[in-house]
C-alpha positions in Angstrom: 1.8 -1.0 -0.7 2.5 -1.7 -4.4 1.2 -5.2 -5.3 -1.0 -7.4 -7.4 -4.1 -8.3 -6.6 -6.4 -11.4 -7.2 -10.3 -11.4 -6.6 -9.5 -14.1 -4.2 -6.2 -12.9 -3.1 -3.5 -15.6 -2.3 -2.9 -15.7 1.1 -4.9 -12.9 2.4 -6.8 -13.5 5.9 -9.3 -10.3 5.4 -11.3 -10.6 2.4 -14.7 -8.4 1.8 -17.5 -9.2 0.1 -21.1 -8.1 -1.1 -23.9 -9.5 0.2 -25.7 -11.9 -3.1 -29.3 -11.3 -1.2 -29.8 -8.3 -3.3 -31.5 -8.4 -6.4 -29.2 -8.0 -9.2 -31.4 -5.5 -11.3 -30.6 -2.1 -10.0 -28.1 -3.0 -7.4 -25.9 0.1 -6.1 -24.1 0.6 -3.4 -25.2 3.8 -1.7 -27.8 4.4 1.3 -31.8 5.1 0.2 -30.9 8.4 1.5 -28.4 9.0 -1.0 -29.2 9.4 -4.9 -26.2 11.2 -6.1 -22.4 9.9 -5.9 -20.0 11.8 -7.4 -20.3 14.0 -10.5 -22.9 11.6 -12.0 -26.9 10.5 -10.7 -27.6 7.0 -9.3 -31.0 5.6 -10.4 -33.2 6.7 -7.6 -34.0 3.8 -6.0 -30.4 2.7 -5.2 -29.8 0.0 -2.2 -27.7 -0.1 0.7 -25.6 -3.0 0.6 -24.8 -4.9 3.9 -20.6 -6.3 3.8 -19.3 -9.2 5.4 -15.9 -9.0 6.6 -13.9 -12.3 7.5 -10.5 -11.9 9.3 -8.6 -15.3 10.6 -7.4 -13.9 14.3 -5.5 -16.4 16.7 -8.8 -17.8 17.9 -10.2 -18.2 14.5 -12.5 -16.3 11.8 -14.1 -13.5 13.3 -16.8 -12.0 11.2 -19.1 -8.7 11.8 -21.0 -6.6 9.2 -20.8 -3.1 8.2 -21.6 -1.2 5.2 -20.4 1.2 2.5 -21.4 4.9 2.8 -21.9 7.3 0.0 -19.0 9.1 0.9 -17.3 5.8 0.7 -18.6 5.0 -2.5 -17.8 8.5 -3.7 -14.2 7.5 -2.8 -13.8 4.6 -4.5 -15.3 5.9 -7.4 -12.9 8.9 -7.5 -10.0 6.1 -7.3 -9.4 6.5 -3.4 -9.7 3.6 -1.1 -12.4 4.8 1.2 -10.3 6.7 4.2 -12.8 5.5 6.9 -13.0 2.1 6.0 -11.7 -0.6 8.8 -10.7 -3.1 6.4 -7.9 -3.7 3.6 -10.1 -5.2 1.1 -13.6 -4.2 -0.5 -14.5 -6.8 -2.8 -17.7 -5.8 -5.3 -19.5 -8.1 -6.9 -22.4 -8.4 -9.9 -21.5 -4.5 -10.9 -23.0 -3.5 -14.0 -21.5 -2.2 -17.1 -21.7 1.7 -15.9 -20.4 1.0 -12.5 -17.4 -1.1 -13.6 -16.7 2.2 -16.2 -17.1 4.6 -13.1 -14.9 3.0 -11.3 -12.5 2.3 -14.0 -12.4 5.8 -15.2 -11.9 7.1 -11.6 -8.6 4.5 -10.4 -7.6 5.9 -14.5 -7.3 9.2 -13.4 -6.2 8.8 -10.4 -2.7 7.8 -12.1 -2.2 11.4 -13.5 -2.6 12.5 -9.6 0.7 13.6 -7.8 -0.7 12.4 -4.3 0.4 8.7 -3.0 -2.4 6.1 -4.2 -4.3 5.0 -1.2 -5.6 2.0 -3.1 -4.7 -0.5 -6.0 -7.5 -2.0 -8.4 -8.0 -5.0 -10.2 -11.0 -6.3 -12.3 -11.9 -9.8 -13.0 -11.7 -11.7 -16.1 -15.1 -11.3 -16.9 -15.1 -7.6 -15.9 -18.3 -7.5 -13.5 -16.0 -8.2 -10.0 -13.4 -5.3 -8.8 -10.8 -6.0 -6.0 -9.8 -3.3 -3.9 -6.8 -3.0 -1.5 -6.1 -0.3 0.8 -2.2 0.2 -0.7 -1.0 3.9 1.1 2.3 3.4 2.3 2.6 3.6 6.4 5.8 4.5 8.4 7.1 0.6 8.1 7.2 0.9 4.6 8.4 4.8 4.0 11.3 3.8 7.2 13.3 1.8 4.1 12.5 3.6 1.0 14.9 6.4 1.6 17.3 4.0 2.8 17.2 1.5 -0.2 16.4 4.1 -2.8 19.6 6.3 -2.2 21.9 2.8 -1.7 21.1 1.8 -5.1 20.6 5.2 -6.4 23.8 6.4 -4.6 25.9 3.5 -6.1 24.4 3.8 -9.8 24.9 7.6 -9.9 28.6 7.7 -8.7 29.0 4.6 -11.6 28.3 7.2 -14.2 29.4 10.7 -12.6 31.4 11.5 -15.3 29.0 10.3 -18.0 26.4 13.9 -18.3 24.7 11.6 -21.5 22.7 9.5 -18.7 20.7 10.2 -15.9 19.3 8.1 -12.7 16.9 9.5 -10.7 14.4 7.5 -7.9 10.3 7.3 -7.1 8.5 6.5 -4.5 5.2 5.3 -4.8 4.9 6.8 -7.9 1.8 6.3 -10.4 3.5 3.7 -13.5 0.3 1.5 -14.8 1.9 -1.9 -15.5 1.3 -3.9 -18.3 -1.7 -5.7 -17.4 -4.9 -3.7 -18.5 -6.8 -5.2 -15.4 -4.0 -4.0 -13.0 -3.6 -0.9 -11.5 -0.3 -1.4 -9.8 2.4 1.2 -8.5 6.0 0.0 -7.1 6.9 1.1 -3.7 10.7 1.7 -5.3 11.6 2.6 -8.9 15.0 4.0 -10.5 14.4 4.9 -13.6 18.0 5.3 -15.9 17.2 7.9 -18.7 20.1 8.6 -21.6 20.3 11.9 -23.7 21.8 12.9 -27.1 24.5 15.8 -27.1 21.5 18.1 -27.6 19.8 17.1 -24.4 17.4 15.4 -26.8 16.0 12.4 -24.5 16.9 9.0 -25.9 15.2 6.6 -23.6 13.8 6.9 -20.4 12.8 3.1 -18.3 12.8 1.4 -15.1 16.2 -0.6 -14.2 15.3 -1.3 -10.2 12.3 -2.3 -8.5 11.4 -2.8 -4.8 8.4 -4.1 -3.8 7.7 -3.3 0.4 4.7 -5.6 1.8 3.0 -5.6 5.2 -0.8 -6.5 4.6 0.1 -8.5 1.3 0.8 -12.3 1.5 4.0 -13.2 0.4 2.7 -14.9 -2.9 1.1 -11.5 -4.1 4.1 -9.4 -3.6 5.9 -12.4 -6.0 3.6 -11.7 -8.4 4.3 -8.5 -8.1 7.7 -9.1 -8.5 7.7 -11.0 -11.5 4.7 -8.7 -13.1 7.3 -5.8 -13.1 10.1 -7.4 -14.9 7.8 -8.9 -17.4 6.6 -5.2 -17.9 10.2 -3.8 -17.8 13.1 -5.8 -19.6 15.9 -3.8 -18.6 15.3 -4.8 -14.7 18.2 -7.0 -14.1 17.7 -6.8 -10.1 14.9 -6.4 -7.4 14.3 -6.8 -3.7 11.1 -7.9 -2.4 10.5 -6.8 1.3 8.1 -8.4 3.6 6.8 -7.1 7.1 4.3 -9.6 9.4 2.7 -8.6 12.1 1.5 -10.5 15.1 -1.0 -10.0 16.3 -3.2 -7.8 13.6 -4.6 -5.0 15.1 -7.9 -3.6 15.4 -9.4 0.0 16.0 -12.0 -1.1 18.5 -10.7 -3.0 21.1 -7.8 -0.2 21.4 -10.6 2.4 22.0 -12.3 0.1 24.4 -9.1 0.1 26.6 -8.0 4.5 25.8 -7.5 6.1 29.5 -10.2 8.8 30.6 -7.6 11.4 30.0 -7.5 10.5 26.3 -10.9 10.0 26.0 -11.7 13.6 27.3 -9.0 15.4 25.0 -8.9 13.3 21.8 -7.6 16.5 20.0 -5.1 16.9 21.7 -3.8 13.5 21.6 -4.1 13.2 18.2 -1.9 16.8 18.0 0.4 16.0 20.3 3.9 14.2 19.7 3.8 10.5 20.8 5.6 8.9 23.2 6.3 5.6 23.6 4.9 4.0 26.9 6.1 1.1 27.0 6.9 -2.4 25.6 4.1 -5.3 26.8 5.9 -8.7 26.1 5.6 -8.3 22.2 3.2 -5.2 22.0 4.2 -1.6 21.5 2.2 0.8 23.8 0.8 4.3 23.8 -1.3 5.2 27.1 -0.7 1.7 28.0 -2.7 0.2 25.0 -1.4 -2.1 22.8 -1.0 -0.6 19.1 1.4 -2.4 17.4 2.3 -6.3 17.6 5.6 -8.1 17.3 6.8 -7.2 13.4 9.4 -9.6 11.3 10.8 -8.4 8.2 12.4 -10.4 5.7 14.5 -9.6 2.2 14.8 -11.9 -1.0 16.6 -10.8 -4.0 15.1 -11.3 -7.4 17.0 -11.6 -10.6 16.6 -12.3 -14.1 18.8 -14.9 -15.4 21.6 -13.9 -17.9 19.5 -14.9 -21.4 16.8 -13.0 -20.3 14.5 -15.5 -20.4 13.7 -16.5 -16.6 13.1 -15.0 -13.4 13.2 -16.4 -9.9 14.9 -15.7 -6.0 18.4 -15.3 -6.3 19.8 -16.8 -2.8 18.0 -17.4 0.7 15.5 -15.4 2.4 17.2 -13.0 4.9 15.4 -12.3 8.2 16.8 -9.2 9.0 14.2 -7.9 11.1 12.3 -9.4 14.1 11.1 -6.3 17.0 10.7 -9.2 19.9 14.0 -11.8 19.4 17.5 -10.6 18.5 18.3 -11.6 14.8 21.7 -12.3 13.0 24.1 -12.5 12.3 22.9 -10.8 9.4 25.3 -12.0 6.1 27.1 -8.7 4.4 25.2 -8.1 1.0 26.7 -5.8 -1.9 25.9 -5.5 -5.6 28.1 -4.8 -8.3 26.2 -1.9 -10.2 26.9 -4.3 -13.0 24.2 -6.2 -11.8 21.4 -3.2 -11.9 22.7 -1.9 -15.4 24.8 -2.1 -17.8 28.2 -0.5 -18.1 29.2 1.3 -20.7 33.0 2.0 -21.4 32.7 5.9 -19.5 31.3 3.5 -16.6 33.2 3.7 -13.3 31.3 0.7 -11.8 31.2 0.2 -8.1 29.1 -1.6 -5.2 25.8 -1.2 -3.5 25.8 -2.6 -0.1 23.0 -3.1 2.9 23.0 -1.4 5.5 21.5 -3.8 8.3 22.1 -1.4 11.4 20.3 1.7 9.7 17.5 -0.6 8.2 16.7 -1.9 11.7 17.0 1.6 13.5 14.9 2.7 10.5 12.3 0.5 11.2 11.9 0.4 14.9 11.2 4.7 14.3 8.9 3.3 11.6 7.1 0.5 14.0 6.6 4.0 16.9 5.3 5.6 14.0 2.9 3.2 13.2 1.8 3.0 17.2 1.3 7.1 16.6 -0.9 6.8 13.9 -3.3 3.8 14.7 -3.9 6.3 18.1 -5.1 8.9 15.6 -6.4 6.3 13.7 -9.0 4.6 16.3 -9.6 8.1 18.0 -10.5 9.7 14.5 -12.8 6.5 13.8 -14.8 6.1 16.9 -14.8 9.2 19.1 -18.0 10.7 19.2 -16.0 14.3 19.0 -15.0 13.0 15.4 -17.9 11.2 14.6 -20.0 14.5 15.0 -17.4 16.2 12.7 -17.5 13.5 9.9 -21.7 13.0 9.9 -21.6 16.9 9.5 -19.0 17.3 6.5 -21.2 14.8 4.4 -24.6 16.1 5.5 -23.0 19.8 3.8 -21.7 17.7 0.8 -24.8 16.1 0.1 -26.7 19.2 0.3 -23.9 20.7 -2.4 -24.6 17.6 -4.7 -28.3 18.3 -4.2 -27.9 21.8 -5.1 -29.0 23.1 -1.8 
């Protein structure tokens, strides 16, 4: 979800990258079949490029290839992470001046969007290498957002109830470029405080909390994260960084292998229908008696920036407040003075944000039989020949559009 990315991210155990066999001269990413991508013409001759894809499992790397689409590529360049794609990260190398502007441009207007981003992008130093990680929020992350955002928010609003000069009001995923011109980043949690004249006339309006929610980032990105957003935003005195693991990953294909006859032969109506848990296999969490989601742990570590201003780092010990296989705790009790989000003025009423461990962990264990849900949908969607069918059709009619037949 929001989060920093490096070409070589820190951490990561999926990485995707281009096959270096191609020529570099005319290199593009779409199938011979396919000259058109987007608004824009491909040179004629473009190539279909072949991807490696490297995931560390429990036995050790496991590789197989695949390859980008046109529809794909038409995602990406519109500022989507492709919707079909099996991985996290798409990694393209060698792009030429045009193609890192196409793709630029598209993640740039993306930002003035009001739908959640679906992927984060970041260029390297030498602009010719993008990074691109699949960043749409699932039910893990959205199960605490409501919870932390209206503790915080709650707290901060009540601190200044009499005060009609400021204003607090909370985001969720919401499109904020940071600082760095070769990151595309969007927080997962952001109060912004805003102050008005007598007039109404808007005074300032900026970021005084951040929480940064991780489930397929390494820890180490989601610090940079972390320390990107108050360099980018002074005024954040406090932020939590959330992290979820999960044990093991999962994968679409094996889980269709193993789907009953009776979902097989009505994946519409499975994928319509209202889940229902199974059952719980050691550390798995089943749907029709396949394994969809793995054990999850979830920790919190609380960020701060030091009283000059000048330095930020952890504040305190990692809490584990979240394991779905082995009872944790006991959990410490954890409150803020607002003092520590903002600062008081003398119409200031102050007051306390606390955790709530209880709701966070009934939160998430709806948010882990949410998850089971949509992976069902998920692998059905991506490997059903009912779907398949569907999919191959929509892009034979948008090609033909593109091609002006």
């Amino acid at each position: 979800m929001g989060s920093y990315l490096s070409v070589k991210p820190p951490g990561l155990t999926h990485t995707v990258r281009f096959s270096a066999s191609l020529p570099r001269v005319h290199r593009k990413f779409l199938s011979p079949s396919s000259s058109t991508c987007g608004s824009r013409a491909l040179p004629y001759a473009a190539h279909r490029y072949n991807v490696t894809t490297k995931a560390a499992g429990d036995d050790g790397d496991v590789s197989q290839a695949s390859a980008l689409s046109a529809s794909q590529m038409k995602e990406i360049f519109s500022g989507r992470f492709p919707s079909n794609y099996e991985g996290d990260v798409i990694v393209l190398n060698g792009l030429s001046s045009r193609e890192y502007h196409r793709i630029v441009d598209g993640f740039w207007a993306s930002l003035k969007r009001d739908e959640k981003p679906s992927g984060h992008l970041v260029l390297s130093a030498n602009f010719t290498t993008a990074s691109i990680l699949r960043a749409l929020p699932g039910p893990i992350h959205e199960a605490l957002n409501v919870s932390i955002g209206n503790s915080v928010l709650g707290a901060l609003k009540n601190a200044v109830k009499d005060d009609t000069s400021e204003l607090f009001d909370l985001r969720t995923n919401s499109r904020v470029p940071s600082a760095s011109k070769t990151v595309m980043k969007v927080p997962d949690i952001l109060i912004n405080h805003s102050t008005f004249s007598k007039d109404y006339e808007t005074l300032s309006d900026q970021p005084v909390f951040i929480c940064e929610v991780g489930f397929r980032e390494a820890g180490p990105q989601l610090e940079e994260s972390i320390e990107g957003w108050f360099k980018a935003y002074p005024q954040v005195k406090t932020a939590f960084l959330i992290k979820f693991d999960e044990k093991p990953r999962f994968y679409t294909k094996p889980a269709f292998a193993q789907l009953p006859e009776y979902v097989l032969s009505e994946p519409g109506k499975y994928c319509e229908s209202a889940y229902k848990i199974s059952g719980e296999s050691g550390q798995f969490l089943q749907l029709h008696g396949v394994n969809f989601v793995g054990r999850v742990t979830g920790y919190l570590e609380v960020w701060k920036r030091d009283p000059d201003g000048k330095k930020v780092a952890r504040s305190g010990e990692r809490i584990l407040f979240y394991d779905s296989y082995e009872k944790v705790g006991p959990l410490p009790k954890l409150e803020f003075d607002v003092s520590e989000f903002i600062e008081l003025s003398d119409k200031s009423r102050g007051g306390k944000v606390e955790i709530n461990w209880e709701e966070w962990h009934r939160l998430v264990v709806l948010g882990r039989g949410r998850l089971a849900k949509l992976r069902l949908v998920e692998t059905l969607k991506k490997h059903h020949p009912h779907f398949k069918k569907a999919e191959k059709k929509g892009d034979s009619l948008s090609q033909s559009k593109e091609e002006g037949g």
